[in-house]
Amino acid sequence: MTLKALFAATATAALLLSLPASAAQITVGFSQIGSESGWRAAETSVSKQEAAKRQVNFKIADAQQKQENQIKAIRSFIAQGVDAIFLAPVVASGWDAVLKEAKEAKIPVVLLDRDIDPSGKELYLTAVTSDSVHEGEVAGEWLAKTVGEKSCSVVELQGTVGASVATNRKKGFDGVVAKHANLKVVRSQTGDFTRAKGKEVMESFIKAENGGKSICAVYAHNDDMMVGAIQAMKEAGLKPGKDILTVSIDAVPDIFKAIAAGEANATVELTPNMAGPALDAIIAFKDKGTVPPKWIQTESKLYTAADDPQKIYESKKGLGY
Ligand code: AHR
């Protein structure tokens, strides 16, 4: 063996020894929803990076927004005998049968970024998610504080019907609105978490609300729908961020660009790094039998124009978005 080859072999051995005992052998299958939003695309690329950091063999199945494709992917992961399954459930219901199959095959399941119905609670190991009711509350409280005593008609762009995050973000926001007699949600419709649908639904809200003149604020369950809504407002001759206040969820780079331009007002951050904590939990579970908490909660921080949005835009751009 040449000296160079010996050095290379020693360096590889040192790297392998520094890894957790079984990490090099773990295979994780991730059933991802699709790529409806910038946040979702970032979650996919961050997941790959986090798996690579830990030398985990990572397989991603893109369900193109269909639950039936997610169920098929989970069955295929079970047949392949993966060590763990990550699932970002497009909707909350309808998982019990397939998750029972995973449990019978002794394959731990980790939920990423969305929840399932309580009937499935015993069927997964842990869930890495934000408190999505709280996200809605943070958005509502920002609006209540910003408008003060003024009466304010709000239009709401909901996420995918049946998704836990859509149900919860609505619930949290409605809870705050109920405490403020001057706030009223006058229209609420799904925009399916996409820019195109957000724009389309906002256009219909503007038409129905006196060319947008009777709308005081838009609440969108994600930034992508808000970016679409901002476009709709501009095309209707309105000034988003001024004539109509905006608050949404995710904190993707494009919303910071809009906040920096004065066309959006506030966003609640959802980290796209759900896989990092999920991989750590699975590695500890596999290596040492450490059972993680049932819920690994991520932060929900509010950002506004006061937070140097241009700088945040620049810093976030490279991070998988
Ligand atoms: O489940 C998380 C949500 O799904 C994000 O807020 C949204 O952008 C995404 O598509």
CSV table of C-alpha atoms and ligand atoms in Angstrom, one decimal:
chain,number,residue,atom,x,y,z
A,1,MET,CA,0.0,0.0,0.0
A,2,THR,CA,1.4,3.5,-0.9
A,3,LEU,CA,1.7,6.1,1.8
A,4,LYS,CA,-1.1,8.1,0.2
A,5,ALA,CA,-3.5,5.1,0.2
A,6,LEU,CA,-2.6,4.4,3.8
A,7,PHE,CA,-3.5,8.0,4.8
A,8,ALA,CA,-6.8,7.8,2.9
A,9,ALA,CA,-7.7,4.4,4.5
A,10,THR,CA,-6.8,5.8,8.0
A,11,ALA,CA,-8.9,8.9,7.5
A,12,THR,CA,-12.0,6.8,6.4
A,13,ALA,CA,-11.6,4.5,9.4
A,14,ALA,CA,-11.4,7.5,11.7
A,15,LEU,CA,-14.5,9.1,10.2
A,16,LEU,CA,-16.5,5.8,10.6
A,17,LEU,CA,-15.3,5.4,14.2
A,18,SER,CA,-16.5,8.9,15.0
A,19,LEU,CA,-20.0,8.1,13.9
A,20,PRO,CA,-22.7,6.5,16.2
A,21,ALA,CA,-22.3,2.7,16.1
A,22,SER,CA,-25.2,1.9,13.7
A,23,ALA,CA,-25.7,5.2,11.8
A,24,ALA,CA,-23.7,4.0,8.9
A,25,GLN,CA,-26.1,1.1,8.4
A,26,ILE,CA,-29.4,2.8,8.9
A,27,THR,CA,-31.9,3.2,6.0
A,28,VAL,CA,-34.7,5.6,6.4
A,29,GLY,CA,-37.6,5.9,4.0
A,30,PHE,CA,-39.3,9.3,3.9
A,31,SER,CA,-42.8,9.6,2.4
A,32,GLN,CA,-42.9,13.3,1.5
A,33,ILE,CA,-46.2,15.1,0.5
A,34,GLY,CA,-44.9,16.8,-2.7
A,35,SER,CA,-43.6,20.2,-3.5
A,36,GLU,CA,-46.6,22.5,-3.0
A,37,SER,CA,-44.6,25.3,-1.4
A,38,GLY,CA,-41.2,26.8,-1.0
A,39,TRP,CA,-41.2,25.5,2.5
A,40,ARG,CA,-41.9,22.0,1.4
A,41,ALA,CA,-39.1,22.0,-1.2
A,42,ALA,CA,-36.7,23.3,1.5
A,43,GLU,CA,-37.8,20.6,3.9
A,44,THR,CA,-36.9,18.0,1.2
A,45,SER,CA,-33.5,19.3,0.5
A,46,VAL,CA,-32.7,20.0,4.2
A,47,SER,CA,-33.7,16.4,5.0
A,48,LYS,CA,-31.3,15.0,2.4
A,49,GLN,CA,-28.5,17.2,3.9
A,50,GLU,CA,-29.2,16.1,7.5
A,51,ALA,CA,-29.3,12.4,6.5
A,52,ALA,CA,-26.0,12.8,4.6
A,53,LYS,CA,-24.4,14.5,7.7
A,54,ARG,CA,-25.2,11.4,9.7
A,55,GLN,CA,-24.3,8.9,6.9
A,56,VAL,CA,-27.9,7.6,6.9
A,57,ASN,CA,-29.1,5.9,3.7
A,58,PHE,CA,-32.1,8.1,2.9
A,59,LYS,CA,-34.9,7.3,0.4
A,60,ILE,CA,-37.5,9.9,-0.5
A,61,ALA,CA,-40.8,9.1,-2.1
A,62,ASP,CA,-42.7,12.1,-3.5
A,63,ALA,CA,-46.5,11.5,-3.2
A,64,GLN,CA,-47.5,14.4,-5.5
A,65,GLN,CA,-50.1,15.6,-2.9
A,66,LYS,CA,-51.9,12.2,-2.8
A,67,GLN,CA,-52.5,10.2,0.3
A,68,GLU,CA,-52.9,7.0,-1.7
A,69,ASN,CA,-49.3,7.5,-3.0
A,70,GLN,CA,-48.1,8.0,0.6
A,71,ILE,CA,-49.8,4.7,1.6
A,72,LYS,CA,-48.1,2.9,-1.3
A,73,ALA,CA,-44.7,4.4,-0.5
A,74,ILE,CA,-45.0,3.3,3.2
A,75,ARG,CA,-46.0,-0.3,2.0
A,76,SER,CA,-43.0,-0.3,-0.3
A,77,PHE,CA,-40.6,0.9,2.5
A,78,ILE,CA,-42.0,-1.9,4.7
A,79,ALA,CA,-41.4,-4.5,2.0
A,80,GLN,CA,-37.8,-3.2,1.6
A,81,GLY,CA,-37.3,-3.6,5.3
A,82,VAL,CA,-36.1,-0.1,6.1
A,83,ASP,CA,-35.0,0.7,9.6
A,84,ALA,CA,-37.4,3.6,10.1
A,85,ILE,CA,-40.1,5.5,8.2
A,86,PHE,CA,-40.6,9.3,8.2
A,87,LEU,CA,-44.1,10.5,7.2
A,88,ALA,CA,-45.3,14.0,6.5
A,89,PRO,CA,-49.0,13.2,6.4
A,90,VAL,CA,-50.9,15.2,3.8
A,91,VAL,CA,-54.1,14.9,5.8
A,92,ALA,CA,-54.7,13.8,9.4
A,93,SER,CA,-57.1,10.9,8.9
A,94,GLY,CA,-56.8,7.5,7.2
A,95,TRP,CA,-53.4,6.2,8.4
A,96,ASP,CA,-54.3,3.6,11.0
A,97,ALA,CA,-54.3,0.5,8.7
A,98,VAL,CA,-50.9,1.2,7.1
A,99,LEU,CA,-49.3,2.3,10.3
A,100,LYS,CA,-50.4,-0.9,12.0
A,101,GLU,CA,-48.6,-2.8,9.2
A,102,ALA,CA,-45.4,-0.8,9.9
A,103,LYS,CA,-45.8,-1.5,13.6
A,104,GLU,CA,-46.3,-5.3,13.0
A,105,ALA,CA,-43.1,-5.2,10.9
A,106,LYS,CA,-41.4,-3.5,13.9
A,107,ILE,CA,-40.5,-0.4,11.8
A,108,PRO,CA,-40.7,2.8,13.9
A,109,VAL,CA,-42.5,5.7,12.2
A,110,VAL,CA,-41.8,9.4,12.8
A,111,LEU,CA,-44.2,12.1,11.8
A,112,LEU,CA,-42.7,15.2,10.3
A,113,ASP,CA,-44.4,18.6,10.3
A,114,ARG,CA,-48.0,17.5,10.4
A,115,ASP,CA,-50.0,15.4,12.8
A,116,ILE,CA,-52.5,12.5,12.4
A,117,ASP,CA,-55.8,11.8,14.2
A,118,PRO,CA,-55.5,10.8,17.9
A,119,SER,CA,-56.6,7.2,16.9
A,120,GLY,CA,-53.1,6.7,15.5
A,121,LYS,CA,-51.2,7.9,18.5
A,122,GLU,CA,-49.9,4.5,19.5
A,123,LEU,CA,-48.8,3.8,15.9
A,124,TYR,CA,-45.8,6.2,15.7
A,125,LEU,CA,-42.8,6.7,17.8
A,126,THR,CA,-42.6,10.5,17.9
A,127,ALA,CA,-43.7,13.5,15.9
A,128,VAL,CA,-41.4,16.4,15.0
A,129,THR,CA,-43.8,19.4,14.5
A,130,SER,CA,-44.5,22.9,15.6
A,131,ASP,CA,-47.5,23.8,17.8
A,132,SER,CA,-49.7,24.8,14.8
A,133,VAL,CA,-52.5,26.1,17.0
A,134,HIS,CA,-50.0,28.4,18.6
A,135,GLU,CA,-48.8,29.6,15.1
A,136,GLY,CA,-52.4,30.7,14.4
A,137,GLU,CA,-52.5,32.4,17.8
A,138,VAL,CA,-49.2,34.2,17.2
A,139,ALA,CA,-50.5,35.5,13.8
A,140,GLY,CA,-53.8,36.6,15.4
A,141,GLU,CA,-52.2,38.3,18.3
A,142,TRP,CA,-49.9,40.2,15.9
A,143,LEU,CA,-52.9,41.4,14.0
A,144,ALA,CA,-54.9,42.3,17.1
A,145,LYS,CA,-52.0,44.4,18.4
A,146,THR,CA,-51.4,46.0,15.1
A,147,VAL,CA,-54.9,47.2,14.4
A,148,GLY,CA,-55.7,48.2,18.0
A,149,GLU,CA,-59.3,49.4,18.4
A,150,LYS,CA,-60.0,49.8,14.7
A,151,SER,CA,-62.6,47.5,13.2
A,152,CYS,CA,-60.9,45.0,10.8
A,153,SER,CA,-62.4,42.6,8.2
A,154,VAL,CA,-60.0,39.7,7.6
A,155,VAL,CA,-59.9,37.3,4.7
A,156,GLU,CA,-58.3,33.9,5.3
A,157,LEU,CA,-56.5,31.6,2.9
A,158,GLN,CA,-56.6,28.1,4.4
A,159,GLY,CA,-54.1,25.3,3.8
A,160,THR,CA,-55.0,21.9,2.4
A,161,VAL,CA,-58.4,20.7,3.6
A,162,GLY,CA,-58.0,17.9,6.2
A,163,ALA,CA,-54.4,18.7,6.9
A,164,SER,CA,-53.7,19.0,10.7
A,165,VAL,CA,-51.8,22.3,10.2
A,166,ALA,CA,-54.7,23.9,8.3
A,167,THR,CA,-57.3,22.9,11.0
A,168,ASN,CA,-55.0,24.0,13.8
A,169,ARG,CA,-53.8,27.3,12.2
A,170,LYS,CA,-57.4,28.2,11.7
A,171,LYS,CA,-58.4,27.2,15.3
A,172,GLY,CA,-55.6,29.3,16.8
A,173,PHE,CA,-56.3,32.4,14.8
A,174,ASP,CA,-60.1,32.1,15.4
A,175,GLY,CA,-59.5,31.8,19.1
A,176,VAL,CA,-57.8,35.2,19.1
A,177,VAL,CA,-60.4,36.8,16.9
A,178,ALA,CA,-63.1,35.6,19.3
A,179,LYS,CA,-61.5,37.7,22.0
A,180,HIS,CA,-61.5,40.9,19.9
A,181,ALA,CA,-64.9,42.3,18.9
A,182,ASN,CA,-63.3,44.6,16.3
A,183,LEU,CA,-61.8,41.7,14.4
A,184,LYS,CA,-64.0,39.6,12.0
A,185,VAL,CA,-63.1,36.8,9.5
A,186,VAL,CA,-65.4,37.7,6.6
A,187,ARG,CA,-64.2,35.2,4.1
A,188,SER,CA,-62.2,31.9,4.4
A,189,GLN,CA,-61.3,29.5,1.7
A,190,THR,CA,-58.7,26.9,0.9
A,191,GLY,CA,-55.7,27.9,-1.3
A,192,ASP,CA,-54.2,24.4,-0.9
A,193,PHE,CA,-50.9,25.9,0.3
A,194,THR,CA,-49.9,26.9,-3.3
A,195,ARG,CA,-49.1,30.3,-4.8
A,196,ALA,CA,-51.3,29.8,-7.8
A,197,LYS,CA,-54.4,28.9,-5.7
A,198,GLY,CA,-53.6,31.7,-3.1
A,199,LYS,CA,-53.6,34.2,-6.0
A,200,GLU,CA,-56.8,32.8,-7.5
A,201,VAL,CA,-58.7,32.8,-4.2
A,202,MET,CA,-57.5,36.3,-3.3
A,203,GLU,CA,-58.7,37.5,-6.7
A,204,SER,CA,-62.2,36.2,-5.8
A,205,PHE,CA,-62.1,37.8,-2.3
A,206,ILE,CA,-61.1,41.1,-3.9
A,207,LYS,CA,-64.1,41.0,-6.3
A,208,ALA,CA,-66.5,40.0,-3.6
A,209,GLU,CA,-65.2,42.7,-1.2
A,210,ASN,CA,-65.7,45.9,-3.1
A,211,GLY,CA,-62.5,45.7,-5.1
A,212,GLY,CA,-60.7,44.8,-1.9
A,213,LYS,CA,-61.7,48.2,-0.3
A,214,SER,CA,-63.5,46.5,2.6
A,215,ILE,CA,-60.6,44.1,3.4
A,216,CYS,CA,-58.4,45.2,6.2
A,217,ALA,CA,-56.1,42.2,6.5
A,218,VAL,CA,-55.2,38.8,4.9
A,219,TYR,CA,-54.3,35.8,7.0
A,220,ALA,CA,-52.7,33.0,5.0
A,221,HIS,CA,-51.8,29.6,6.4
A,222,ASN,CA,-48.5,29.7,4.5
A,223,ASP,CA,-46.2,32.3,2.9
A,224,ASP,CA,-46.6,30.9,-0.6
A,225,MET,CA,-50.3,31.6,-0.7
A,226,MET,CA,-49.6,35.0,0.6
A,227,VAL,CA,-47.1,35.7,-2.1
A,228,GLY,CA,-49.8,34.7,-4.6
A,229,ALA,CA,-52.3,37.0,-2.7
A,230,ILE,CA,-49.8,39.9,-2.8
A,231,GLN,CA,-49.7,39.5,-6.6
A,232,ALA,CA,-53.5,39.5,-6.8
A,233,MET,CA,-53.7,42.7,-4.7
A,234,LYS,CA,-51.1,44.5,-6.8
A,235,GLU,CA,-52.9,43.5,-10.0
A,236,ALA,CA,-56.1,44.9,-8.5
A,237,GLY,CA,-54.3,48.3,-7.9
A,238,LEU,CA,-54.1,47.8,-4.1
A,239,LYS,CA,-51.0,48.2,-2.0
A,240,PRO,CA,-50.4,45.0,0.0
A,241,GLY,CA,-48.8,45.7,3.4
A,242,LYS,CA,-50.3,49.2,3.4
A,243,ASP,CA,-54.0,49.2,2.2
A,244,ILE,CA,-54.3,45.6,3.4
A,245,LEU,CA,-52.2,44.1,6.2
A,246,THR,CA,-50.7,40.6,5.8
A,247,VAL,CA,-49.7,37.9,8.2
A,248,SER,CA,-48.7,34.3,7.2
A,249,ILE,CA,-46.7,31.3,8.3
A,250,ASP,CA,-43.4,29.7,7.3
A,251,ALA,CA,-40.8,32.5,7.0
A,252,VAL,CA,-39.6,31.6,3.5
A,253,PRO,CA,-37.1,33.9,1.8
A,254,ASP,CA,-39.7,35.3,-0.6
A,255,ILE,CA,-41.9,36.7,2.2
A,256,PHE,CA,-38.8,38.5,3.7
A,257,LYS,CA,-38.3,40.0,0.2
A,258,ALA,CA,-41.9,41.2,0.3
A,259,ILE,CA,-41.6,42.5,3.9
A,260,ALA,CA,-38.4,44.4,2.9
A,261,ALA,CA,-40.3,45.9,0.0
A,262,GLY,CA,-43.2,47.0,2.4
A,263,GLU,CA,-45.6,44.6,0.6
A,264,ALA,CA,-46.0,42.1,3.5
A,265,ASN,CA,-46.1,42.7,7.2
A,266,ALA,CA,-45.5,39.6,9.3
A,267,THR,CA,-44.7,35.9,9.2
A,268,VAL,CA,-44.4,33.1,11.8
A,269,GLU,CA,-41.3,30.9,11.3
A,270,LEU,CA,-41.6,27.1,10.7
A,271,THR,CA,-38.2,25.5,10.5
A,272,PRO,CA,-37.7,23.2,7.4
A,273,ASN,CA,-35.3,21.1,9.5
A,274,MET,CA,-37.7,18.5,10.9
A,275,ALA,CA,-35.5,15.6,9.7
A,276,GLY,CA,-32.4,16.5,11.9
A,277,PRO,CA,-34.2,16.0,15.2
A,278,ALA,CA,-36.1,13.0,13.8
A,279,LEU,CA,-32.8,11.3,12.7
A,280,ASP,CA,-31.2,12.0,16.0
A,281,ALA,CA,-34.2,10.4,17.8
A,282,ILE,CA,-34.2,7.3,15.5
A,283,ILE,CA,-30.4,6.8,15.8
A,284,ALA,CA,-30.6,7.0,19.7
A,285,PHE,CA,-33.6,4.7,19.6
A,286,LYS,CA,-31.8,2.1,17.4
A,287,ASP,CA,-28.4,2.4,19.2
A,288,LYS,CA,-29.4,2.7,22.8
A,289,GLY,CA,-33.1,2.0,22.9
A,290,THR,CA,-33.8,5.6,24.0
A,291,VAL,CA,-37.5,6.3,23.6
A,292,PRO,CA,-38.0,9.9,22.5
A,293,PRO,CA,-40.7,12.1,23.8
A,294,LYS,CA,-44.0,11.6,21.9
A,295,TRP,CA,-43.7,15.2,20.6
A,296,ILE,CA,-40.5,17.0,19.6
A,297,GLN,CA,-41.7,20.6,19.3
A,298,THR,CA,-40.1,23.2,17.0
A,299,GLU,CA,-40.2,26.9,17.6
A,300,SER,CA,-42.8,29.5,16.2
A,301,LYS,CA,-41.1,32.9,16.1
A,302,LEU,CA,-42.8,36.0,14.7
A,303,TYR,CA,-40.9,38.2,12.2
A,304,THR,CA,-41.8,41.7,11.0
A,305,ALA,CA,-40.2,44.7,9.2
A,306,ALA,CA,-38.4,45.5,12.5
A,307,ASP,CA,-36.2,42.4,12.1
A,308,ASP,CA,-34.1,43.5,9.1
A,309,PRO,CA,-36.0,41.4,6.5
A,310,GLN,CA,-33.4,42.0,3.7
A,311,LYS,CA,-30.6,40.5,5.8
A,312,ILE,CA,-32.8,37.5,6.7
A,313,TYR,CA,-33.7,37.1,3.0
A,314,GLU,CA,-30.0,37.0,2.1
A,315,SER,CA,-29.2,34.5,4.9
A,316,LYS,CA,-32.1,32.1,4.3
A,317,LYS,CA,-31.7,32.0,0.5
A,318,GLY,CA,-29.0,29.3,0.5
A,319,LEU,CA,-30.5,27.1,3.2
A,320,GLY,CA,-32.4,24.7,1.0
A,321,TYR,CA,-34.9,27.2,-0.3
B,1,AHR,O1,-47.0,21.2,7.1
B,1,AHR,C1,-46.3,22.4,7.0
B,1,AHR,C2,-46.9,23.2,5.9
B,1,AHR,O2,-47.0,22.5,4.7
B,1,AHR,C3,-46.2,24.5,5.6
B,1,AHR,O3,-46.5,25.6,6.3
B,1,AHR,C4,-46.6,24.7,4.2
B,1,AHR,O4,-45.9,25.7,3.4
B,1,AHR,C5,-46.5,23.3,3.7
B,1,AHR,O5,-46.7,23.1,2.4
